[in-house]
Amino acid sequence: MPIDATQPYDDQNIFAKILRGEIPSKKVYEDEFALAFHDINPQAPHHVLVIPKGPYVSWDDFSARGSDAEIAGFVRAVGHVAREAGLVAPGYRLLANTGTDAHQEVPHLHVHIFAGKPLGPMLAR
């Protein structure tokens, strides 16, 4: 069910639990700013989620409240994960849903990295 991205951070969301080690994940990368892991319901042959370690509901929340170091570290982590997986040459798609119209389902900022096949146009008309 889509969430309202203007609501306060809920520390009981699934990604917060993954960050605390309460729920396992198939980790791809981790540093002081971000954690990347395989999506449990992949929508492409390569589907990884990258989440910041801080309590941010959405991209809007993160860009408004995140420190310069957190923002830079998170963006670098996304790029690192894509490069290390060899996705730059064939190409990949990044997606960060914010709010109900975008169908954001988890109230923790996350970027999807999709790759491994031609993905087609972004929006069907």
CSV table of N, CA and C in Angstrom, one decimal:
chain,number,residue,atom,x,y,z
A,1,MET,N,0.8,-1.2,0.0
A,1,MET,CA,0.0,0.0,0.0
A,1,MET,C,0.9,1.2,0.0
A,2,PRO,N,0.7,2.2,-0.9
A,2,PRO,CA,1.5,3.4,-1.0
A,2,PRO,C,1.4,4.2,0.3
A,3,ILE,N,2.5,4.9,0.7
A,3,ILE,CA,2.6,5.6,1.9
A,3,ILE,C,2.6,7.1,1.6
A,4,ASP,N,2.3,7.9,2.6
A,4,ASP,CA,2.3,9.3,2.6
A,4,ASP,C,3.7,9.8,3.0
A,5,ALA,N,4.5,10.3,2.1
A,5,ALA,CA,5.9,10.6,2.3
A,5,ALA,C,6.1,11.8,3.2
A,6,THR,N,5.0,12.5,3.5
A,6,THR,CA,5.1,13.7,4.4
A,6,THR,C,5.0,13.3,5.9
A,7,GLN,N,4.8,12.0,6.2
A,7,GLN,CA,4.6,11.6,7.6
A,7,GLN,C,6.0,11.4,8.2
A,8,PRO,N,6.1,11.4,9.5
A,8,PRO,CA,7.4,11.2,10.2
A,8,PRO,C,7.9,9.8,9.9
A,9,TYR,N,9.2,9.7,10.1
A,9,TYR,CA,9.9,8.4,9.9
A,9,TYR,C,9.4,7.4,10.9
A,10,ASP,N,9.1,6.2,10.4
A,10,ASP,CA,8.6,5.1,11.2
A,10,ASP,C,9.8,4.1,11.3
A,11,ASP,N,10.3,4.0,12.5
A,11,ASP,CA,11.5,3.1,12.7
A,11,ASP,C,11.2,1.6,12.8
A,12,GLN,N,9.9,1.3,12.5
A,12,GLN,CA,9.5,-0.1,12.5
A,12,GLN,C,9.3,-0.6,11.0
A,13,ASN,N,9.7,0.3,10.0
A,13,ASN,CA,9.6,-0.2,8.6
A,13,ASN,C,10.6,-1.3,8.3
A,14,ILE,N,10.4,-2.0,7.3
A,14,ILE,CA,11.2,-3.2,6.9
A,14,ILE,C,12.7,-2.8,6.7
A,15,PHE,N,12.9,-1.6,6.1
A,15,PHE,CA,14.3,-1.3,5.8
A,15,PHE,C,15.0,-0.9,7.1
A,16,ALA,N,14.3,-0.3,8.1
A,16,ALA,CA,14.9,0.0,9.4
A,16,ALA,C,15.3,-1.3,10.1
A,17,LYS,N,14.4,-2.3,10.0
A,17,LYS,CA,14.7,-3.6,10.6
A,17,LYS,C,15.9,-4.3,9.9
A,18,ILE,N,16.0,-4.1,8.6
A,18,ILE,CA,17.2,-4.7,7.9
A,18,ILE,C,18.4,-4.0,8.4
A,19,LEU,N,18.4,-2.7,8.5
A,19,LEU,CA,19.6,-1.9,8.9
A,19,LEU,C,20.0,-2.4,10.3
A,20,ARG,N,19.0,-2.7,11.2
A,20,ARG,CA,19.3,-3.1,12.6
A,20,ARG,C,19.7,-4.6,12.6
A,21,GLY,N,19.6,-5.3,11.5
A,21,GLY,CA,19.9,-6.7,11.5
A,21,GLY,C,18.8,-7.6,12.0
A,22,GLU,N,17.6,-7.1,12.2
A,22,GLU,CA,16.5,-7.9,12.6
A,22,GLU,C,15.9,-8.7,11.5
A,23,ILE,N,16.1,-8.3,10.3
A,23,ILE,CA,15.6,-9.1,9.1
A,23,ILE,C,16.8,-9.3,8.2
A,24,PRO,N,17.0,-10.5,7.7
A,24,PRO,CA,18.2,-10.7,6.8
A,24,PRO,C,18.0,-10.1,5.5
A,25,SER,N,19.1,-9.8,4.8
A,25,SER,CA,19.1,-9.4,3.4
A,25,SER,C,20.3,-10.0,2.7
A,26,LYS,N,20.2,-10.0,1.4
A,26,LYS,CA,21.3,-10.5,0.6
A,26,LYS,C,22.1,-9.3,0.2
A,27,LYS,N,23.0,-9.0,1.1
A,27,LYS,CA,23.8,-7.7,1.0
A,27,LYS,C,24.8,-7.7,-0.3
A,28,VAL,N,24.8,-6.6,-0.9
A,28,VAL,CA,25.7,-6.4,-2.1
A,28,VAL,C,26.8,-5.4,-1.7
A,29,TYR,N,26.5,-4.4,-0.8
A,29,TYR,CA,27.5,-3.4,-0.5
A,29,TYR,C,27.0,-2.7,0.8
A,30,GLU,N,28.0,-2.3,1.6
A,30,GLU,CA,27.7,-1.5,2.8
A,30,GLU,C,28.9,-0.6,3.1
A,31,ASP,N,28.6,0.6,3.5
A,31,ASP,CA,29.6,1.5,4.0
A,31,ASP,C,28.9,2.3,5.1
A,32,GLU,N,29.6,3.4,5.6
A,32,GLU,CA,29.0,4.2,6.7
A,32,GLU,C,27.7,4.9,6.3
A,33,PHE,N,27.5,5.1,5.0
A,33,PHE,CA,26.3,5.9,4.6
A,33,PHE,C,25.2,5.1,4.0
A,34,ALA,N,25.5,3.9,3.5
A,34,ALA,CA,24.5,3.2,2.7
A,34,ALA,C,24.6,1.7,2.8
A,35,LEU,N,23.5,1.0,2.5
A,35,LEU,CA,23.4,-0.4,2.5
A,35,LEU,C,22.7,-0.8,1.1
A,36,ALA,N,23.3,-1.7,0.4
A,36,ALA,CA,22.7,-2.2,-0.9
A,36,ALA,C,22.4,-3.7,-0.7
A,37,PHE,N,21.3,-4.1,-1.2
A,37,PHE,CA,20.9,-5.5,-1.2
A,37,PHE,C,19.9,-5.9,-2.3
A,38,HIS,N,19.9,-7.2,-2.6
A,38,HIS,CA,19.0,-7.6,-3.7
A,38,HIS,C,17.5,-7.5,-3.2
A,39,ASP,N,16.7,-7.1,-4.2
A,39,ASP,CA,15.3,-7.0,-3.9
A,39,ASP,C,14.7,-8.4,-3.8
A,40,ILE,N,13.8,-8.6,-2.8
A,40,ILE,CA,13.2,-9.9,-2.7
A,40,ILE,C,12.1,-10.2,-3.7
A,41,ASN,N,11.7,-9.2,-4.5
A,41,ASN,CA,10.7,-9.4,-5.5
A,41,ASN,C,11.2,-8.7,-6.8
A,42,PRO,N,12.3,-9.3,-7.4
A,42,PRO,CA,13.0,-8.5,-8.5
A,42,PRO,C,12.1,-8.3,-9.7
A,43,GLN,N,12.2,-7.1,-10.2
A,43,GLN,CA,11.4,-6.7,-11.4
A,43,GLN,C,12.3,-6.7,-12.7
A,44,ALA,N,13.5,-7.1,-12.6
A,44,ALA,CA,14.5,-7.2,-13.7
A,44,ALA,C,15.5,-8.2,-13.3
A,45,PRO,N,16.3,-8.7,-14.2
A,45,PRO,CA,17.3,-9.7,-13.9
A,45,PRO,C,18.3,-9.2,-12.8
A,46,HIS,N,18.6,-7.9,-12.8
A,46,HIS,CA,19.4,-7.3,-11.8
A,46,HIS,C,18.6,-6.3,-11.1
A,47,HIS,N,18.2,-6.5,-9.8
A,47,HIS,CA,17.4,-5.5,-9.1
A,47,HIS,C,17.9,-5.4,-7.7
A,48,VAL,N,18.6,-4.3,-7.5
A,48,VAL,CA,19.2,-4.0,-6.2
A,48,VAL,C,18.6,-2.8,-5.6
A,49,LEU,N,18.4,-2.8,-4.3
A,49,LEU,CA,18.0,-1.6,-3.5
A,49,LEU,C,19.1,-1.0,-2.8
A,50,VAL,N,19.2,0.3,-2.8
A,50,VAL,CA,20.3,1.0,-2.1
A,50,VAL,C,19.5,2.0,-1.1
A,51,ILE,N,19.8,1.9,0.2
A,51,ILE,CA,19.2,2.7,1.2
A,51,ILE,C,20.2,3.5,2.0
A,52,PRO,N,19.9,4.7,2.4
A,52,PRO,CA,20.8,5.4,3.3
A,52,PRO,C,20.6,4.8,4.7
A,53,LYS,N,21.7,5.0,5.5
A,53,LYS,CA,21.6,4.4,6.8
A,53,LYS,C,20.8,5.3,7.8
A,54,GLY,N,20.6,6.6,7.4
A,54,GLY,CA,19.9,7.5,8.2
A,54,GLY,C,18.4,7.3,8.1
A,55,PRO,N,17.6,7.9,9.0
A,55,PRO,CA,16.2,7.8,9.1
A,55,PRO,C,15.5,8.8,8.1
A,56,TYR,N,15.4,8.5,6.9
A,56,TYR,CA,14.8,9.4,5.9
A,56,TYR,C,13.7,8.7,5.2
A,57,VAL,N,12.5,9.4,5.1
A,57,VAL,CA,11.3,8.8,4.6
A,57,VAL,C,11.4,8.8,3.0
A,58,SER,N,11.9,9.8,2.4
A,58,SER,CA,11.9,10.0,1.0
A,58,SER,C,13.1,10.8,0.5
A,59,TRP,N,13.2,10.9,-0.9
A,59,TRP,CA,14.2,11.8,-1.4
A,59,TRP,C,14.0,13.2,-1.0
A,60,ASP,N,12.8,13.7,-0.9
A,60,ASP,CA,12.5,15.0,-0.4
A,60,ASP,C,13.1,15.2,1.0
A,61,ASP,N,12.7,14.3,1.9
A,61,ASP,CA,13.2,14.3,3.3
A,61,ASP,C,14.7,14.3,3.3
A,62,PHE,N,15.3,13.4,2.6
A,62,PHE,CA,16.8,13.3,2.6
A,62,PHE,C,17.5,14.5,2.1
A,63,SER,N,17.0,15.1,1.0
A,63,SER,CA,17.6,16.3,0.4
A,63,SER,C,17.5,17.5,1.3
A,64,ALA,N,16.4,17.5,2.1
A,64,ALA,CA,16.2,18.6,3.0
A,64,ALA,C,17.0,18.5,4.3
A,65,ARG,N,17.1,17.3,4.9
A,65,ARG,CA,17.6,17.1,6.2
A,65,ARG,C,19.0,16.4,6.2
A,66,GLY,N,19.4,15.7,5.2
A,66,GLY,CA,20.6,14.9,5.2
A,66,GLY,C,21.8,15.9,5.2
A,67,SER,N,22.9,15.4,5.8
A,67,SER,CA,24.1,16.2,5.8
A,67,SER,C,24.8,16.1,4.4
A,68,ASP,N,25.6,17.0,4.1
A,68,ASP,CA,26.4,17.0,2.8
A,68,ASP,C,27.1,15.6,2.7
A,69,ALA,N,27.7,15.2,3.8
A,69,ALA,CA,28.4,13.9,3.8
A,69,ALA,C,27.5,12.7,3.5
A,70,GLU,N,26.3,12.7,4.1
A,70,GLU,CA,25.4,11.6,3.9
A,70,GLU,C,24.9,11.6,2.5
A,71,ILE,N,24.6,12.8,1.9
A,71,ILE,CA,24.1,12.9,0.6
A,71,ILE,C,25.2,12.4,-0.4
A,72,ALA,N,26.3,12.9,-0.3
A,72,ALA,CA,27.4,12.6,-1.2
A,72,ALA,C,27.7,11.1,-1.0
A,73,GLY,N,27.8,10.6,0.2
A,73,GLY,CA,28.1,9.2,0.5
A,73,GLY,C,27.1,8.2,-0.2
A,74,PHE,N,25.8,8.6,0.0
A,74,PHE,CA,24.7,7.8,-0.6
A,74,PHE,C,24.8,7.8,-2.1
A,75,VAL,N,24.9,8.9,-2.7
A,75,VAL,CA,25.0,9.0,-4.2
A,75,VAL,C,26.2,8.2,-4.7
A,76,ARG,N,27.3,8.4,-4.0
A,76,ARG,CA,28.5,7.6,-4.4
A,76,ARG,C,28.3,6.1,-4.3
A,77,ALA,N,27.6,5.7,-3.2
A,77,ALA,CA,27.3,4.3,-3.0
A,77,ALA,C,26.4,3.7,-4.2
A,78,VAL,N,25.4,4.5,-4.6
A,78,VAL,CA,24.6,4.0,-5.8
A,78,VAL,C,25.5,3.8,-7.0
A,79,GLY,N,26.4,4.8,-7.3
A,79,GLY,CA,27.3,4.6,-8.4
A,79,GLY,C,28.2,3.5,-8.3
A,80,HIS,N,28.7,3.3,-7.1
A,80,HIS,CA,29.7,2.2,-6.8
A,80,HIS,C,29.0,0.8,-7.1
A,81,VAL,N,27.8,0.7,-6.6
A,81,VAL,CA,27.1,-0.6,-6.7
A,81,VAL,C,26.9,-0.9,-8.2
A,82,ALA,N,26.5,0.1,-9.0
A,82,ALA,CA,26.3,-0.1,-10.4
A,82,ALA,C,27.6,-0.4,-11.1
A,83,ARG,N,28.6,0.3,-10.8
A,83,ARG,CA,30.0,0.1,-11.5
A,83,ARG,C,30.5,-1.3,-11.1
A,84,GLU,N,30.4,-1.7,-9.8
A,84,GLU,CA,30.9,-3.0,-9.4
A,84,GLU,C,30.2,-4.2,-10.0
A,85,ALA,N,28.9,-4.0,-10.4
A,85,ALA,CA,28.1,-5.0,-11.0
A,85,ALA,C,28.3,-5.0,-12.5
A,86,GLY,N,29.1,-4.1,-13.0
A,86,GLY,CA,29.3,-4.1,-14.5
A,86,GLY,C,28.1,-3.5,-15.3
A,87,LEU,N,27.4,-2.6,-14.7
A,87,LEU,CA,26.1,-2.2,-15.3
A,87,LEU,C,26.3,-0.9,-16.2
A,88,VAL,N,27.4,-0.2,-16.1
A,88,VAL,CA,27.6,1.1,-16.8
A,88,VAL,C,27.5,0.9,-18.3
A,89,ALA,N,28.3,0.0,-18.8
A,89,ALA,CA,28.3,-0.2,-20.3
A,89,ALA,C,27.0,-0.6,-20.9
A,90,PRO,N,26.3,-1.7,-20.3
A,90,PRO,CA,25.1,-2.1,-20.9
A,90,PRO,C,23.9,-1.1,-20.5
A,91,GLY,N,24.0,-0.5,-19.4
A,91,GLY,CA,23.0,0.5,-19.0
A,91,GLY,C,22.2,0.0,-17.8
A,92,TYR,N,21.6,0.9,-17.1
A,92,TYR,CA,20.8,0.6,-16.0
A,92,TYR,C,19.8,1.7,-15.7
A,93,ARG,N,18.8,1.5,-14.9
A,93,ARG,CA,17.8,2.5,-14.5
A,93,ARG,C,17.8,2.7,-13.0
A,94,LEU,N,17.7,3.9,-12.6
A,94,LEU,CA,17.5,4.2,-11.2
A,94,LEU,C,16.1,4.7,-11.0
A,95,LEU,N,15.5,4.3,-9.9
A,95,LEU,CA,14.2,4.7,-9.6
A,95,LEU,C,14.0,5.0,-8.1
A,96,ALA,N,13.5,6.1,-7.7
A,96,ALA,CA,13.2,6.4,-6.3
A,96,ALA,C,11.8,7.0,-6.2
A,97,ASN,N,10.9,6.2,-5.7
A,97,ASN,CA,9.5,6.6,-5.6
A,97,ASN,C,9.3,7.5,-4.4
A,98,THR,N,8.5,8.5,-4.5
A,98,THR,CA,8.2,9.4,-3.4
A,98,THR,C,6.7,9.6,-3.3
A,99,GLY,N,6.1,9.1,-2.2
A,99,GLY,CA,4.7,9.4,-2.0
A,99,GLY,C,3.7,8.4,-2.7
A,100,THR,N,2.4,8.8,-2.5
A,100,THR,CA,1.3,7.9,-2.9
A,100,THR,C,1.2,7.8,-4.5
A,101,ASP,N,1.3,8.9,-5.2
A,101,ASP,CA,1.2,8.9,-6.6
A,101,ASP,C,2.3,8.1,-7.3
A,102,ALA,N,3.4,8.1,-6.7
A,102,ALA,CA,4.6,7.3,-7.2
A,102,ALA,C,4.6,5.8,-6.7
A,103,HIS,N,3.6,5.5,-5.8
A,103,HIS,CA,3.4,4.2,-5.2
A,103,HIS,C,4.6,3.8,-4.3
A,104,GLN,N,5.1,4.7,-3.5
A,104,GLN,CA,6.2,4.4,-2.6
A,104,GLN,C,5.5,3.5,-1.5
A,105,GLU,N,6.2,2.3,-1.3
A,105,GLU,CA,5.6,1.3,-0.4
A,105,GLU,C,6.3,1.2,1.0
A,106,VAL,N,7.5,1.6,1.0
A,106,VAL,CA,8.3,1.6,2.3
A,106,VAL,C,8.7,3.0,2.7
A,107,PRO,N,8.4,3.4,3.9
A,107,PRO,CA,8.7,4.8,4.3
A,107,PRO,C,10.1,5.0,4.8
A,108,HIS,N,11.0,4.5,3.9
A,108,HIS,CA,12.5,4.7,4.0
A,108,HIS,C,13.0,5.0,2.6
A,109,LEU,N,13.7,6.1,2.4
A,109,LEU,CA,14.3,6.4,1.1
A,109,LEU,C,15.0,5.1,0.6
A,110,HIS,N,14.7,4.8,-0.7
A,110,HIS,CA,15.5,3.7,-1.3
A,110,HIS,C,15.5,4.0,-2.8
A,111,VAL,N,16.6,3.6,-3.4
A,111,VAL,CA,16.8,3.7,-4.9
A,111,VAL,C,16.9,2.3,-5.4
A,112,HIS,N,16.1,2.0,-6.4
A,112,HIS,CA,16.1,0.8,-7.1
A,112,HIS,C,17.1,0.9,-8.3
A,113,ILE,N,18.0,-0.1,-8.4
A,113,ILE,CA,18.8,-0.2,-9.6
A,113,ILE,C,18.3,-1.4,-10.4
A,114,PHE,N,17.8,-1.1,-11.6
A,114,PHE,CA,17.3,-2.1,-12.5
A,114,PHE,C,18.3,-2.3,-13.7
A,115,ALA,N,18.5,-3.6,-14.1
A,115,ALA,CA,19.4,-3.8,-15.2
A,115,ALA,C,19.3,-5.3,-15.6
A,116,GLY,N,20.0,-5.6,-16.7
A,116,GLY,CA,20.1,-7.0,-17.1
A,116,GLY,C,19.3,-7.3,-18.3
A,117,LYS,N,18.6,-6.4,-18.8
A,117,LYS,CA,17.8,-6.6,-20.0
A,117,LYS,C,17.4,-5.2,-20.5
A,118,PRO,N,17.0,-5.1,-21.8
A,118,PRO,CA,16.5,-3.8,-22.3
A,118,PRO,C,15.2,-3.4,-21.5
A,119,LEU,N,15.2,-2.3,-20.9
A,119,LEU,CA,14.1,-1.9,-20.0
A,119,LEU,C,13.0,-1.2,-20.7
A,120,GLY,N,13.2,-0.7,-21.9
A,120,GLY,CA,12.1,0.0,-22.6
A,120,GLY,C,11.9,1.4,-22.1
A,121,PRO,N,10.9,2.1,-22.6
A,121,PRO,CA,10.6,3.4,-22.2
A,121,PRO,C,10.2,3.5,-20.7
A,122,MET,N,10.4,4.6,-20.1
A,122,MET,CA,10.1,4.8,-18.7
A,122,MET,C,8.6,4.6,-18.4
A,123,LEU,N,7.8,5.4,-19.1
A,123,LEU,CA,6.3,5.3,-18.8
A,123,LEU,C,5.6,4.9,-20.1
A,124,ALA,N,4.7,3.9,-19.9
A,124,ALA,CA,3.8,3.5,-20.9
A,124,ALA,C,2.7,4.5,-21.1
A,125,ARG,N,2.4,4.8,-22.3
A,125,ARG,CA,1.3,5.9,-22.6
A,125,ARG,C,0.0,5.2,-23.0
